Amino acid sequence: MQLLSTGQAAKLCSVTPDAVLKWIKAGKVRAQRTAGGHYRIQRESLETLLGDKGELRVERPSERAASPPSRFCWEFYSQDGALRADCQQCLVYRSRALRCFEMSHLGEADGYKGTFCETSCDRCSYFRSFRPAPIRVLVVTNSETVERSLRQSDDGWFDFRFTGCEYDCSALVGSFRPECIVVDCALPPDQCQALCRHLSADPRVSGTTILLTTSPEQEGVRPRFGFAELGEPLSVQSLRRRLEELGAATERSLSGALAARPRLECALLPL
């Protein structure tokens, strides 16, 4: 019996992962949960559903064309497949970094040559071809200022959802499946403490990075979890830097990077 993740099932059936989740909840396909709370779907059940409905046939792995190999920036800009001499001296090539744009903040003194960086990353043809999908971030706050600021400054790296209550947070964890949760410690102390306790015990966020925002005035009320300080206001840029510092690189394999982290990773972000 072959088991598939919701993402694999969605790809095979040419539907969205949400559609697969609806099938599971409606009892149309058989699935089981892992220790981390993720669904694993029986392939036979999926094929039966599609066969009965006369929908798109699920292809076997042997029937699908092989995926093209991942291309690095030095391969993308190679000359007829030959590695350029200037690329050989670049830190990106020497470290075999998966994505050069994750190292673009480094300078030439650090070994980053930036041979093809004629414009910003947003305008680079390689970046546009390989840029990851936005990181799903759930922000728990009752501050309209925080929500407005994050929405207005979002540069496409994040897909934000906002809520101000514990119940909606739990619902969004199930439906939105965030890769990162930001809890605003400006919430009432009791609410903030209860929310953090529930998140720490929720198996659905076993691979999720959880960040706690705070300010000096809230020193005595913040929940007692492990913290890492960030000496700048909460913003899209500071959030991205914090995730990078925590080792959650902003490539599409972020989910895998987060899954390898401790179940509850808390960091401290000032407002």
mmCIF file with all atom_site columns, C-alpha atoms in Angstrom, residues 67-144:
data_model
loop_
_atom_site.group_PDB
_atom_site.id
_atom_site.type_symbol
_atom_site.label_atom_id
_atom_site.label_alt_id
_atom_site.label_comp_id
_atom_site.label_asym_id
_atom_site.label_entity_id
_atom_site.label_seq_id
_atom_site.pdbx_PDB_ins_code
_atom_site.Cartn_x
_atom_site.Cartn_y
_atom_site.Cartn_z
_atom_site.occupancy
_atom_site.B_iso_or_equiv
_atom_site.pdbx_formal_charge
_atom_site.auth_seq_id
_atom_site.auth_comp_id
_atom_site.auth_asym_id
_atom_site.auth_atom_id
_atom_site.pdbx_PDB_model_num
ATOM 1  C CA . SER A 1 67  ? 11.539 16.176 -13.724 1.00 0.00 ? 67  SER A CA 1
ATOM 2  C CA . PRO A 1 68  ? 14.381 18.313 -15.028 1.00 0.00 ? 68  PRO A CA 1
ATOM 3  C CA . PRO A 1 69  ? 17.354 18.544 -12.677 1.00 0.00 ? 69  PRO A CA 1
ATOM 4  C CA . SER A 1 70  ? 17.563 21.518 -10.355 1.00 0.00 ? 70  SER A CA 1
ATOM 5  C CA . ARG A 1 71  ? 19.566 24.316 -11.931 1.00 0.00 ? 71  ARG A CA 1
ATOM 6  C CA . PHE A 1 72  ? 21.996 26.467 -10.001 1.00 0.00 ? 72  PHE A CA 1
ATOM 7  C CA . CYS A 1 73  ? 22.749 30.043 -10.975 1.00 0.00 ? 73  CYS A CA 1
ATOM 8  C CA . TRP A 1 74  ? 26.121 29.072 -12.479 1.00 0.00 ? 74  TRP A CA 1
ATOM 9  C CA . GLU A 1 75  ? 24.303 26.513 -14.641 1.00 0.00 ? 75  GLU A CA 1
ATOM 10 C CA . PHE A 1 76  ? 21.593 29.018 -15.548 1.00 0.00 ? 76  PHE A CA 1
ATOM 11 C CA . TYR A 1 77  ? 24.185 31.498 -16.824 1.00 0.00 ? 77  TYR A CA 1
ATOM 12 C CA . SER A 1 78  ? 26.651 28.971 -18.216 1.00 0.00 ? 78  SER A CA 1
ATOM 13 C CA . GLN A 1 79  ? 27.989 29.384 -21.734 1.00 0.00 ? 79  GLN A CA 1
ATOM 14 C CA . ASP A 1 80  ? 26.824 26.370 -23.751 1.00 0.00 ? 80  ASP A CA 1
ATOM 15 C CA . GLY A 1 81  ? 26.972 24.267 -20.597 1.00 0.00 ? 81  GLY A CA 1
ATOM 16 C CA . ALA A 1 82  ? 30.505 25.324 -19.713 1.00 0.00 ? 82  ALA A CA 1
ATOM 17 C CA . LEU A 1 83  ? 31.160 26.822 -16.279 1.00 0.00 ? 83  LEU A CA 1
ATOM 18 C CA . ARG A 1 84  ? 32.317 30.434 -16.462 1.00 0.00 ? 84  ARG A CA 1
ATOM 19 C CA . ALA A 1 85  ? 35.688 31.199 -14.891 1.00 0.00 ? 85  ALA A CA 1
ATOM 20 C CA . ASP A 1 86  ? 34.295 34.051 -12.777 1.00 0.00 ? 86  ASP A CA 1
ATOM 21 C CA . CYS A 1 87  ? 31.668 31.699 -11.321 1.00 0.00 ? 87  CYS A CA 1
ATOM 22 C CA . GLN A 1 88  ? 34.381 29.344 -10.074 1.00 0.00 ? 88  GLN A CA 1
ATOM 23 C CA . GLN A 1 89  ? 35.676 32.057 -7.741  1.00 0.00 ? 89  GLN A CA 1
ATOM 24 C CA . CYS A 1 90  ? 32.266 32.953 -6.291  1.00 0.00 ? 90  CYS A CA 1
ATOM 25 C CA . LEU A 1 91  ? 31.240 31.853 -2.812  1.00 0.00 ? 91  LEU A CA 1
ATOM 26 C CA . VAL A 1 92  ? 27.886 30.666 -4.185  1.00 0.00 ? 92  VAL A CA 1
ATOM 27 C CA . TYR A 1 93  ? 29.571 28.113 -6.441  1.00 0.00 ? 93  TYR A CA 1
ATOM 28 C CA . ARG A 1 94  ? 32.284 27.152 -3.967  1.00 0.00 ? 94  ARG A CA 1
ATOM 29 C CA . SER A 1 95  ? 29.696 26.454 -1.244  1.00 0.00 ? 95  SER A CA 1
ATOM 30 C CA . ARG A 1 96  ? 27.275 24.862 -3.739  1.00 0.00 ? 96  ARG A CA 1
ATOM 31 C CA . ALA A 1 97  ? 24.517 27.107 -2.391  1.00 0.00 ? 97  ALA A CA 1
ATOM 32 C CA . LEU A 1 98  ? 21.118 26.140 -3.728  1.00 0.00 ? 98  LEU A CA 1
ATOM 33 C CA . ARG A 1 99  ? 19.969 29.710 -4.396  1.00 0.00 ? 99  ARG A CA 1
ATOM 34 C CA . CYS A 1 100 ? 22.326 32.635 -4.923  1.00 0.00 ? 100 CYS A CA 1
ATOM 35 C CA . PHE A 1 101 ? 19.687 35.232 -3.986  1.00 0.00 ? 101 PHE A CA 1
ATOM 36 C CA . GLU A 1 102 ? 19.767 33.968 -0.404  1.00 0.00 ? 102 GLU A CA 1
ATOM 37 C CA . MET A 1 103 ? 23.389 35.135 -0.210  1.00 0.00 ? 103 MET A CA 1
ATOM 38 C CA . SER A 1 104 ? 22.986 38.430 -2.038  1.00 0.00 ? 104 SER A CA 1
ATOM 39 C CA . HIS A 1 105 ? 23.372 40.403 1.212   1.00 0.00 ? 105 HIS A CA 1
ATOM 40 C CA . LEU A 1 106 ? 27.035 39.354 1.319   1.00 0.00 ? 106 LEU A CA 1
ATOM 41 C CA . GLY A 1 107 ? 29.680 41.517 -0.315  1.00 0.00 ? 107 GLY A CA 1
ATOM 42 C CA . GLU A 1 108 ? 32.678 40.791 -2.485  1.00 0.00 ? 108 GLU A CA 1
ATOM 43 C CA . ALA A 1 109 ? 34.894 40.797 0.611   1.00 0.00 ? 109 ALA A CA 1
ATOM 44 C CA . ASP A 1 110 ? 32.943 37.738 1.774   1.00 0.00 ? 110 ASP A CA 1
ATOM 45 C CA . GLY A 1 111 ? 33.434 35.990 -1.540  1.00 0.00 ? 111 GLY A CA 1
ATOM 46 C CA . TYR A 1 112 ? 30.107 36.859 -3.176  1.00 0.00 ? 112 TYR A CA 1
ATOM 47 C CA . LYS A 1 113 ? 31.053 38.009 -6.669  1.00 0.00 ? 113 LYS A CA 1
ATOM 48 C CA . GLY A 1 114 ? 27.599 38.964 -7.927  1.00 0.00 ? 114 GLY A CA 1
ATOM 49 C CA . THR A 1 115 ? 28.790 38.557 -11.502 1.00 0.00 ? 115 THR A CA 1
ATOM 50 C CA . PHE A 1 116 ? 25.273 38.706 -12.920 1.00 0.00 ? 116 PHE A CA 1
ATOM 51 C CA . CYS A 1 117 ? 23.764 41.066 -10.338 1.00 0.00 ? 117 CYS A CA 1
ATOM 52 C CA . GLU A 1 118 ? 23.188 43.992 -12.679 1.00 0.00 ? 118 GLU A CA 1
ATOM 53 C CA . THR A 1 119 ? 19.839 44.796 -11.052 1.00 0.00 ? 119 THR A CA 1
ATOM 54 C CA . SER A 1 120 ? 18.003 43.898 -7.857  1.00 0.00 ? 120 SER A CA 1
ATOM 55 C CA . CYS A 1 121 ? 17.062 40.248 -7.292  1.00 0.00 ? 121 CYS A CA 1
ATOM 56 C CA . ASP A 1 122 ? 13.418 41.042 -8.058  1.00 0.00 ? 122 ASP A CA 1
ATOM 57 C CA . ARG A 1 123 ? 14.385 41.878 -11.659 1.00 0.00 ? 123 ARG A CA 1
ATOM 58 C CA . CYS A 1 124 ? 16.834 39.026 -12.173 1.00 0.00 ? 124 CYS A CA 1
ATOM 59 C CA . SER A 1 125 ? 15.723 36.400 -14.680 1.00 0.00 ? 125 SER A CA 1
ATOM 60 C CA . TYR A 1 126 ? 17.213 33.585 -12.581 1.00 0.00 ? 126 TYR A CA 1
ATOM 61 C CA . PHE A 1 127 ? 15.416 34.830 -9.463  1.00 0.00 ? 127 PHE A CA 1
ATOM 62 C CA . ARG A 1 128 ? 12.112 35.039 -11.331 1.00 0.00 ? 128 ARG A CA 1
ATOM 63 C CA . SER A 1 129 ? 12.540 31.473 -12.564 1.00 0.00 ? 129 SER A CA 1
ATOM 64 C CA . PHE A 1 130 ? 13.436 29.902 -9.243  1.00 0.00 ? 130 PHE A CA 1
ATOM 65 C CA . ARG A 1 131 ? 11.970 32.177 -6.598  1.00 0.00 ? 131 ARG A CA 1
ATOM 66 C CA . PRO A 1 132 ? 10.009 30.151 -4.027  1.00 0.00 ? 132 PRO A CA 1
ATOM 67 C CA . ALA A 1 133 ? 6.334  30.459 -3.272  1.00 0.00 ? 133 ALA A CA 1
ATOM 68 C CA . PRO A 1 134 ? 5.493  32.798 -0.368  1.00 0.00 ? 134 PRO A CA 1
ATOM 69 C CA . ILE A 1 135 ? 5.984  31.523 3.171   1.00 0.00 ? 135 ILE A CA 1
ATOM 70 C CA . ARG A 1 136 ? 2.688  31.105 4.996   1.00 0.00 ? 136 ARG A CA 1
ATOM 71 C CA . VAL A 1 137 ? 2.706  33.234 8.154   1.00 0.00 ? 137 VAL A CA 1
ATOM 72 C CA . LEU A 1 138 ? -0.092 33.421 10.720  1.00 0.00 ? 138 LEU A CA 1
ATOM 73 C CA . VAL A 1 139 ? 0.053  36.595 12.848  1.00 0.00 ? 139 VAL A CA 1
ATOM 74 C CA . VAL A 1 140 ? -1.943 36.601 16.088  1.00 0.00 ? 140 VAL A CA 1
ATOM 75 C CA . THR A 1 141 ? -2.493 40.241 17.048  1.00 0.00 ? 141 THR A CA 1
ATOM 76 C CA . ASN A 1 142 ? -5.268 42.687 17.858  1.00 0.00 ? 142 ASN A CA 1
ATOM 77 C CA . SER A 1 143 ? -3.233 45.638 16.592  1.00 0.00 ? 143 SER A CA 1
ATOM 78 C CA . GLU A 1 144 ? -4.558 47.157 13.381  1.00 0.00 ? 144 GLU A CA 1
#
